[in-house]
CSV table of C-alpha atoms and ligand atoms in Angstrom, one decimal:
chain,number,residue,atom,x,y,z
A,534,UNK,CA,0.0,0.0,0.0
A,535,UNK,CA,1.4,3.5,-0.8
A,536,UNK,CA,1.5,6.2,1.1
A,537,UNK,CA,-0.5,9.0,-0.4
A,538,UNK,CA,1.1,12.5,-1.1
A,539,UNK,CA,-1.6,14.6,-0.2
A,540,UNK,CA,-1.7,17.3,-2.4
A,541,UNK,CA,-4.6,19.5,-1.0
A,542,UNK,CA,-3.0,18.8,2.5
A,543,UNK,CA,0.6,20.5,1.7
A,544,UNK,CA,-1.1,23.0,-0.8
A,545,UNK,CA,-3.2,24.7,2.4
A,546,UNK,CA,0.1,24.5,4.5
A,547,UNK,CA,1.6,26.8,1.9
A,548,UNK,CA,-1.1,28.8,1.3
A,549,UNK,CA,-1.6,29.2,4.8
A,550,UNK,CA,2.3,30.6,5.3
A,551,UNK,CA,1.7,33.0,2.0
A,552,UNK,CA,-1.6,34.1,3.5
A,553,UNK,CA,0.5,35.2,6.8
A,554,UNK,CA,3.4,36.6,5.0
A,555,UNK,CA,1.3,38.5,3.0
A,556,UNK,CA,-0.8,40.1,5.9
A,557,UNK,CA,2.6,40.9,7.5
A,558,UNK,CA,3.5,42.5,4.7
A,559,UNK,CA,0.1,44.4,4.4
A,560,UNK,CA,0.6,46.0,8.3
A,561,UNK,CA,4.1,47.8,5.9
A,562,UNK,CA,1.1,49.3,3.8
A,563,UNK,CA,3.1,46.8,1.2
A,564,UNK,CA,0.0,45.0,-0.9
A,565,UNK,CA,0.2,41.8,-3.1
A,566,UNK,CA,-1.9,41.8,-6.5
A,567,UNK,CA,-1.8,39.3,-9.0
A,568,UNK,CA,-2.7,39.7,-12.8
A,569,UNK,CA,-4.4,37.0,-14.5
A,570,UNK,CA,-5.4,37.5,-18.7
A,571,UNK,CA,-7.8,35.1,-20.0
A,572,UNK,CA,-7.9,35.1,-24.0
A,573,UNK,CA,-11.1,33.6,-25.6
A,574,UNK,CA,-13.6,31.3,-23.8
A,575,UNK,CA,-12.2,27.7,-23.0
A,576,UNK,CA,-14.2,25.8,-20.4
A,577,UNK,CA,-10.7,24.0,-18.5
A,578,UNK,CA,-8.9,27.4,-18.7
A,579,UNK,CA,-11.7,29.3,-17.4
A,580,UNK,CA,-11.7,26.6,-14.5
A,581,UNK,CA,-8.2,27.0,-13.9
A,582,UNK,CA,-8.5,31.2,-13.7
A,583,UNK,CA,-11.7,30.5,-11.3
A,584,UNK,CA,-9.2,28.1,-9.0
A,585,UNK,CA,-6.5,30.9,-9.3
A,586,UNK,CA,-9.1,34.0,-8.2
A,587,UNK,CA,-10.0,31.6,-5.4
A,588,UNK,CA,-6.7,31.0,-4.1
A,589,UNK,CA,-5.9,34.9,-4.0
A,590,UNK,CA,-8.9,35.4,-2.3
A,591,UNK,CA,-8.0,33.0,0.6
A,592,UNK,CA,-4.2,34.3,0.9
A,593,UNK,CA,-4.9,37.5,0.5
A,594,UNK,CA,-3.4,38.5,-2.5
A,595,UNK,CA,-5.4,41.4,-4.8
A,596,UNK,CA,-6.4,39.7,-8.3
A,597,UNK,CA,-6.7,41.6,-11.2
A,598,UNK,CA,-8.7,39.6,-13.9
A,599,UNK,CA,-9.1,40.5,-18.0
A,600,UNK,CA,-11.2,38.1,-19.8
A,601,UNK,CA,-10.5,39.1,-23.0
A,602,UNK,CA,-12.2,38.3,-26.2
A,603,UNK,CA,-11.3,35.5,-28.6
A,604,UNK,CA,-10.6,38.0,-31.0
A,605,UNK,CA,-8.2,40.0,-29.1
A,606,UNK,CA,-5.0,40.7,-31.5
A,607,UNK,CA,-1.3,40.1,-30.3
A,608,UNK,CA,-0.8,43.6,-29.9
A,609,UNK,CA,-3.8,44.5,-27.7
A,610,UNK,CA,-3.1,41.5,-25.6
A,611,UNK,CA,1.0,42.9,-25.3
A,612,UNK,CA,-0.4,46.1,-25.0
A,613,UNK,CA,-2.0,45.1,-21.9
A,614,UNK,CA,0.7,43.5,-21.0
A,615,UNK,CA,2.8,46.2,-21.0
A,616,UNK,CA,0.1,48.2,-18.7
A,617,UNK,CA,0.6,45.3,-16.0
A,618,UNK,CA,4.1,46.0,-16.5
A,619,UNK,CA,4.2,49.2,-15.7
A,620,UNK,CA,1.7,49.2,-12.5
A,621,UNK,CA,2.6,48.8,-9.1
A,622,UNK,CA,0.1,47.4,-7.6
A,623,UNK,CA,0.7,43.9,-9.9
A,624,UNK,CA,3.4,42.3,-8.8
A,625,UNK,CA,2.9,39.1,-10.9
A,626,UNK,CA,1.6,39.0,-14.2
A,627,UNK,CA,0.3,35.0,-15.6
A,628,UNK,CA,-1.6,34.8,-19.2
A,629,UNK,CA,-3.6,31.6,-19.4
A,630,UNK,CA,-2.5,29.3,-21.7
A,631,UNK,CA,-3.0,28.5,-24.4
A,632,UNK,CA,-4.1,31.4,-26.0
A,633,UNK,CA,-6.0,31.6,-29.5
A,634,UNK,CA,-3.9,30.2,-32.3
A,635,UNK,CA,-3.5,33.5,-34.3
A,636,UNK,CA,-1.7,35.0,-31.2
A,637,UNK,CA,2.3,33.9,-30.6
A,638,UNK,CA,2.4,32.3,-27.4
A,639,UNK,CA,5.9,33.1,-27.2
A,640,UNK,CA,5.8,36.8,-28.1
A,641,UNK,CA,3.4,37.1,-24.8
A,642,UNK,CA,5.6,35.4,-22.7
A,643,UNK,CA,8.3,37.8,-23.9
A,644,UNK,CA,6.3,40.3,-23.2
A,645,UNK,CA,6.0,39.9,-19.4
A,646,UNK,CA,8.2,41.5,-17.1
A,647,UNK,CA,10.9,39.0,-16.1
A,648,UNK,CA,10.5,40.6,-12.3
A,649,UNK,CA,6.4,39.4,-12.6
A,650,UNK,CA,6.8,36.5,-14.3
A,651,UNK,CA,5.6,34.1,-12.2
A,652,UNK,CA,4.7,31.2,-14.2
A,653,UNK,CA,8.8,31.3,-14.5
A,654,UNK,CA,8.5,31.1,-18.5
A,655,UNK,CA,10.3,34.1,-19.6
A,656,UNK,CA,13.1,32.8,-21.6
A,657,UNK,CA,15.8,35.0,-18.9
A,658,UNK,CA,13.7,33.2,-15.8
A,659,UNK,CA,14.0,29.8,-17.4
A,660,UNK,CA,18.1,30.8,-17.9
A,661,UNK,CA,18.1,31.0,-14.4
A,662,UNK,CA,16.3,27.9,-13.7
A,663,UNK,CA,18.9,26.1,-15.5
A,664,UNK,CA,22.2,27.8,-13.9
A,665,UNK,CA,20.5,27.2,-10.6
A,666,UNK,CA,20.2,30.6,-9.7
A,667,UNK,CA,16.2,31.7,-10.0
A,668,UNK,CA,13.5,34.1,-7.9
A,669,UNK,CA,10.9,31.6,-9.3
A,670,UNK,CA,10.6,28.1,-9.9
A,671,UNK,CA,7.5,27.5,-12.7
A,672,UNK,CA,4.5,26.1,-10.6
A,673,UNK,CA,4.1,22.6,-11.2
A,674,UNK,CA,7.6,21.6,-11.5
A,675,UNK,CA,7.8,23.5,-8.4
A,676,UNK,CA,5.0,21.7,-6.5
A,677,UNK,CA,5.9,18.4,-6.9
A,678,UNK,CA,9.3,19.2,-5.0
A,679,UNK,CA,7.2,20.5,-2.3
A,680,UNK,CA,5.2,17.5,-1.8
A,681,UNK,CA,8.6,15.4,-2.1
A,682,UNK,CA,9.8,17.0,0.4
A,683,UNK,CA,6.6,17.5,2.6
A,684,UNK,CA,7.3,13.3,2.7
A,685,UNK,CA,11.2,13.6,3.1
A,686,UNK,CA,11.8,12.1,0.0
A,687,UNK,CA,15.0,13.6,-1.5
A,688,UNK,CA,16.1,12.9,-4.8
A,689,UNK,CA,19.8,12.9,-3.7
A,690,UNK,CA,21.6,9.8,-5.3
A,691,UNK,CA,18.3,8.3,-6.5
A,692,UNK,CA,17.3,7.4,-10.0
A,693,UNK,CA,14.6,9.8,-11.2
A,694,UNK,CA,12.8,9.4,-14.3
A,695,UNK,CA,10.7,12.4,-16.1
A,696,UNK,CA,8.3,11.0,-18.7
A,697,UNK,CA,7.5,13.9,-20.8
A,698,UNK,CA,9.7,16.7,-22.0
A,699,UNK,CA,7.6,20.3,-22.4
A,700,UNK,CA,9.0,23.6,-21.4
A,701,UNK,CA,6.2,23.8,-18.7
A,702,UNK,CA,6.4,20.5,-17.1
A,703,UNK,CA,9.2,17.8,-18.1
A,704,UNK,CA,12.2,19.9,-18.7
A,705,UNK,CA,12.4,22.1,-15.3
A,706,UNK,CA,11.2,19.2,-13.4
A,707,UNK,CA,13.7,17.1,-14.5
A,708,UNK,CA,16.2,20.2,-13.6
A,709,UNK,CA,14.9,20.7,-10.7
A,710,UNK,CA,15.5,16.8,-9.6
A,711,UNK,CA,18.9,17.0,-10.8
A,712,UNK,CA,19.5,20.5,-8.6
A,713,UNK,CA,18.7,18.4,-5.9
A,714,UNK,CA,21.1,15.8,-6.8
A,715,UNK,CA,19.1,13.2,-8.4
A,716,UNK,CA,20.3,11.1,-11.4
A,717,UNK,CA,17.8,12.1,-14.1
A,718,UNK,CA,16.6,9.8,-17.1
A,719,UNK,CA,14.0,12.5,-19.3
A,720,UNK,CA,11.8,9.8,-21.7
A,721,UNK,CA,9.5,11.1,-24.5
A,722,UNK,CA,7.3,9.8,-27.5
A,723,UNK,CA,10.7,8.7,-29.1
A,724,UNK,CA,12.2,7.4,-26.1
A,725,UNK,CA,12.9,3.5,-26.4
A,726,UNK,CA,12.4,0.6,-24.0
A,727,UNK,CA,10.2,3.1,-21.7
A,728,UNK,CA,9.1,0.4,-19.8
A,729,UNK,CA,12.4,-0.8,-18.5
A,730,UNK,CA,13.5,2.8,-18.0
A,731,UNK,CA,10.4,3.6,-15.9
A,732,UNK,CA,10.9,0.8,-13.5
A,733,UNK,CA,15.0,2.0,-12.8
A,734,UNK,CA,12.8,5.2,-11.3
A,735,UNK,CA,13.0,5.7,-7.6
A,736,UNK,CA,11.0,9.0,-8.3
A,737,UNK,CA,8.9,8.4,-11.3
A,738,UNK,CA,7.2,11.3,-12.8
A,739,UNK,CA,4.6,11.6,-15.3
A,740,UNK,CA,3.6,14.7,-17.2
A,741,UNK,CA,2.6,13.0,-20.7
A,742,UNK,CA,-1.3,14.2,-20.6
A,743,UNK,CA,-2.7,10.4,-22.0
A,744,UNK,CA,-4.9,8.8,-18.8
A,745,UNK,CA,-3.6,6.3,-17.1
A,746,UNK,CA,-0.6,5.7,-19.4
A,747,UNK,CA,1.4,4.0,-16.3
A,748,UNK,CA,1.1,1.0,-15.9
A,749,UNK,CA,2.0,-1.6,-12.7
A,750,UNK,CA,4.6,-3.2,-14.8
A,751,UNK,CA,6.3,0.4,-15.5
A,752,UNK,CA,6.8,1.0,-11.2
A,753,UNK,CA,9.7,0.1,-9.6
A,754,UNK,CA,8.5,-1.6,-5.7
A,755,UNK,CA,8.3,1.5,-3.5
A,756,UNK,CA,9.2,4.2,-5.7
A,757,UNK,CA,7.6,7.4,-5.6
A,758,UNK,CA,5.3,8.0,-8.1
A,759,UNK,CA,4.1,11.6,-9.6
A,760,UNK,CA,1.3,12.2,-11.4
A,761,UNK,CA,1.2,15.4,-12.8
A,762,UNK,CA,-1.2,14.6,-15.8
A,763,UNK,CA,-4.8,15.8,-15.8
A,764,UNK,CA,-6.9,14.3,-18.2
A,765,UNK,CA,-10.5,12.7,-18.8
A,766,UNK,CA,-11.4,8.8,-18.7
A,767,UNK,CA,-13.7,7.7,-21.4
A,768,UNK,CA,-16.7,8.6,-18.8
A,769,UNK,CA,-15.6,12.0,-18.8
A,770,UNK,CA,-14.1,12.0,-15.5
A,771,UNK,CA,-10.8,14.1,-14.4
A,772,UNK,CA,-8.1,11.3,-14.2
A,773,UNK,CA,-4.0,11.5,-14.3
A,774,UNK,CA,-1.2,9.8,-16.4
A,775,UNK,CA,-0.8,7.0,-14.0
A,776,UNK,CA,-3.5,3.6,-13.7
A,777,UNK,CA,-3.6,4.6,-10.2
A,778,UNK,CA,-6.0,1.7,-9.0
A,779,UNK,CA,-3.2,-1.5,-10.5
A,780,UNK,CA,0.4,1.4,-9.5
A,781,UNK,CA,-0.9,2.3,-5.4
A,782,UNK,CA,-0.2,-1.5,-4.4
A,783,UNK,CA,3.3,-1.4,-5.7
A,784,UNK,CA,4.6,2.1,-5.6
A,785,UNK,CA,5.7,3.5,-2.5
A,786,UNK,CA,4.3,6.6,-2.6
A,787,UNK,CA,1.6,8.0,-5.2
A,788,UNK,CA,-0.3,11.4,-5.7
A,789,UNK,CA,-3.8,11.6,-6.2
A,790,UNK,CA,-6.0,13.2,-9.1
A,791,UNK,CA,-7.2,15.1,-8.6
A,792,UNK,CA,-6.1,16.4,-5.0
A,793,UNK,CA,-2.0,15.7,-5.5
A,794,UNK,CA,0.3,17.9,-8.3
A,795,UNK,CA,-2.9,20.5,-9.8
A,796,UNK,CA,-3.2,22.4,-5.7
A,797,UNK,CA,0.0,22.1,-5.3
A,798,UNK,CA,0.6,24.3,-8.9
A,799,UNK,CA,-1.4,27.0,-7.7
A,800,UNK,CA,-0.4,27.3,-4.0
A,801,UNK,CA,3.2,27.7,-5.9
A,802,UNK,CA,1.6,30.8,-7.7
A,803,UNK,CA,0.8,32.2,-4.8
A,804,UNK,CA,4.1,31.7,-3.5
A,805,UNK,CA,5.9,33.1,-6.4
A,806,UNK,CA,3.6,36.3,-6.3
A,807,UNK,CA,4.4,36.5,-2.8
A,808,UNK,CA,8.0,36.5,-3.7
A,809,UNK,CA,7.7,38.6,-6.8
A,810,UNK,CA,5.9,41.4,-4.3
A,811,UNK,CA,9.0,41.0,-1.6
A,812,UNK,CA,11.6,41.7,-4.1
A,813,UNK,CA,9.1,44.4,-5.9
A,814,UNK,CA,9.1,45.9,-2.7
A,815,UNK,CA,12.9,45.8,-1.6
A,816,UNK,CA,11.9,43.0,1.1
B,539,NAP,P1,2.7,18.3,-23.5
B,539,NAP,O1,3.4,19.6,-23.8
B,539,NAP,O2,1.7,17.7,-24.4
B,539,NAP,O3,3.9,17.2,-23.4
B,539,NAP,C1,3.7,15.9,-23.3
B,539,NAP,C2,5.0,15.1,-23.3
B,539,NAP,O4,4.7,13.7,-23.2
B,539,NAP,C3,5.8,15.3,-24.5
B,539,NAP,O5,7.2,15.6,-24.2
B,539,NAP,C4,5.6,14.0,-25.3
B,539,NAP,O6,6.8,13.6,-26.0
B,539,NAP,C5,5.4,13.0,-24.1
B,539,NAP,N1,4.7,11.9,-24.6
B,539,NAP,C6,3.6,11.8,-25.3
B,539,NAP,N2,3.3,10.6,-25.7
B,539,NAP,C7,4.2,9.8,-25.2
B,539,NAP,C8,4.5,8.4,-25.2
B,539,NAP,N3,3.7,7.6,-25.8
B,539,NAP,N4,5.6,7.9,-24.6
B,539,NAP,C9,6.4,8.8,-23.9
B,539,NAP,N5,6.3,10.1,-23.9
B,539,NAP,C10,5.2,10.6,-24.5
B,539,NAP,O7,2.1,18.3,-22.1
B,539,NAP,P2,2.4,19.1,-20.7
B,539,NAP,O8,2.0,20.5,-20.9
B,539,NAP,O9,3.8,18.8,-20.3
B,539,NAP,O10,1.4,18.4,-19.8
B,539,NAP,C11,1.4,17.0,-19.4
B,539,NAP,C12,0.2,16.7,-18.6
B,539,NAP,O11,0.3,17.4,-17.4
B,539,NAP,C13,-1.1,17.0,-19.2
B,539,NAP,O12,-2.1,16.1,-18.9
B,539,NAP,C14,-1.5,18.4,-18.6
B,539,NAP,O13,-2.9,18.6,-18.6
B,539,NAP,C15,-0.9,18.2,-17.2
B,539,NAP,N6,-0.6,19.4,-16.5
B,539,NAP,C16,-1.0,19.4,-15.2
B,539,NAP,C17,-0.7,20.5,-14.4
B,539,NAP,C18,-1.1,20.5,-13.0
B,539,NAP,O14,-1.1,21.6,-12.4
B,539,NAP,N7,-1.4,19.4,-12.4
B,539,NAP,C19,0.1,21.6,-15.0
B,539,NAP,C20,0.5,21.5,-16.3
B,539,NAP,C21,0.2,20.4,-17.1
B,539,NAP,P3,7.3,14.4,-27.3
B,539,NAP,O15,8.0,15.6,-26.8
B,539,NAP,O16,8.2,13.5,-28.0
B,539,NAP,O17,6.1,14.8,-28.1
């Protein structure tokens, strides 16, 4: 039986230390605001904006929310972006993704302030990620070292194995890991033998986005597992990466979904606006 890494758990714990750190700050006069754009109307983004306001509300934090139109152009959505730049009173600035397919992802990324970037995908924050010398960690990635270490599992001298390889999930978790000196194995569509490779993993993490693509037979005895996948079963209900009913009798450890790696990604939000707000603020 694995021990479950309880996501919703460590996510309050956070939240709860942001919430106080952020009404200290307030008693300076020194407020916290958060900027969230929304281009066009999907449903799962929408969701995930609504989860974002929430978590503001309970640590405190000002949101500022623009739903935008669908057919917003790149240069009103930079525009605004430049606005949020420019205003004190946002310290961090997050567009949803994705956005509408006639608008660059990349050129709005670009567009944000390094300083408020604090989804930590600005091309100079994602430099610093990799020399090992950041303000922000990107959420997720971020997340699932918190509930690592919320369970004392360190990745030091332990086989870690990151299947996916996207600039949002697989490639700064699998730096992250190896910052912390794990031995890192990063497996992708192309990879070979990802069975075998999979069941080397003392920490085996999953950010593929296919429902319950691991198997028992990919899970090492006692290894940690990590699902940070969020998909739909063929019923239509929210399920992760991982087949979690036939991997929790051998793995070790095992997260949840939902309830494990998608709180844990927005308590890190809040963190990182926290910390985007201290340095704003010569804290
Ligand atoms: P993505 O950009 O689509 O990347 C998926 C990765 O999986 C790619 O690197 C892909 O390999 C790899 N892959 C696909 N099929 C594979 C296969 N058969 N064997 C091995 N590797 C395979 O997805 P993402 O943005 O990283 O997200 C991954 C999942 O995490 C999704 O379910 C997403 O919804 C979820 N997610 C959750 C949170 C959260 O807060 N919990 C946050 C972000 C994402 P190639 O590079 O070779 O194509």
């Amino acid at each position: 039986m694995a021990k479950i890494l309880d996501g919703k758990a460590v996510s309050a714990a956070v939240k709860e230390r942001v919430a106080a750190e952020v009404a200290a700050l307030g008693t300076e006069g020194v407020s916290v605001g958060l900027a969230v754009i929304l281009v066009g109307d999907d449903s799962a983004s929408r969701v995930y904006v609504n989860n974002k306001k929430k978590a503001c509300e309970a640590c405190g934090i000002r949101s500022f929310e623009y739903a935008l139109p669908a057919e917003t152009t790149q240069e009103e959505l930079v525009a605004l972006i430049e606005k949020l730049n420019a205003d004190p009173a946002v310290n961090g600035i997050l567009c949803q993704l994705p956005v509408p397919r006639h608008i660059d992802d990349k050129a709005v990324i670009a567009a944000i302030a390094p300083e408020k970037d604090v989804d930590a995908f600005h091309v100079a924050n994602v430099g610093h990620i990799m020399v090992g010398d950041y303000t922000f960690l990107p959420c997720t990635p971020a997340g699932v070292m918190e509930l690592l270490h919320s369970a004392d599992i360190s990745p030091e001298g332990k086989r870690c194995v990151v299947i996916g390889r996207s600039n949002i999930v697989g490639k700064p978790m699998a730096m992250l890991l190896l910052h912390e000196n794990g031995t890192v194995t990063v497996c992708h569509s192309r990879t070979k033998d990802l069975a075998a490779i999979c069941r080397e993993a003392d920490i085996l993490v999953a950010a593929v986005g296919r429902a319950k693509f691991v198997t028992a037979d990919m899970v090492k005895a006692g290894a940690a597992v990590i699902d940070v996948g969020m998909n739909r079963d063929e019923n239509g209900n929210l399920c992760g990466d991982v087949d979690y009913d036939a991997v929790e009798p051998v793995a070790g450890y095992i997260t949840p979904v939902p309830g494990g790696v998608g709180p844990m990604t927005i308590a890190m939000l809040m963190q990182n606006t926290l910390t985007a707000a201290k340095q704003q603020n010569g804290r």
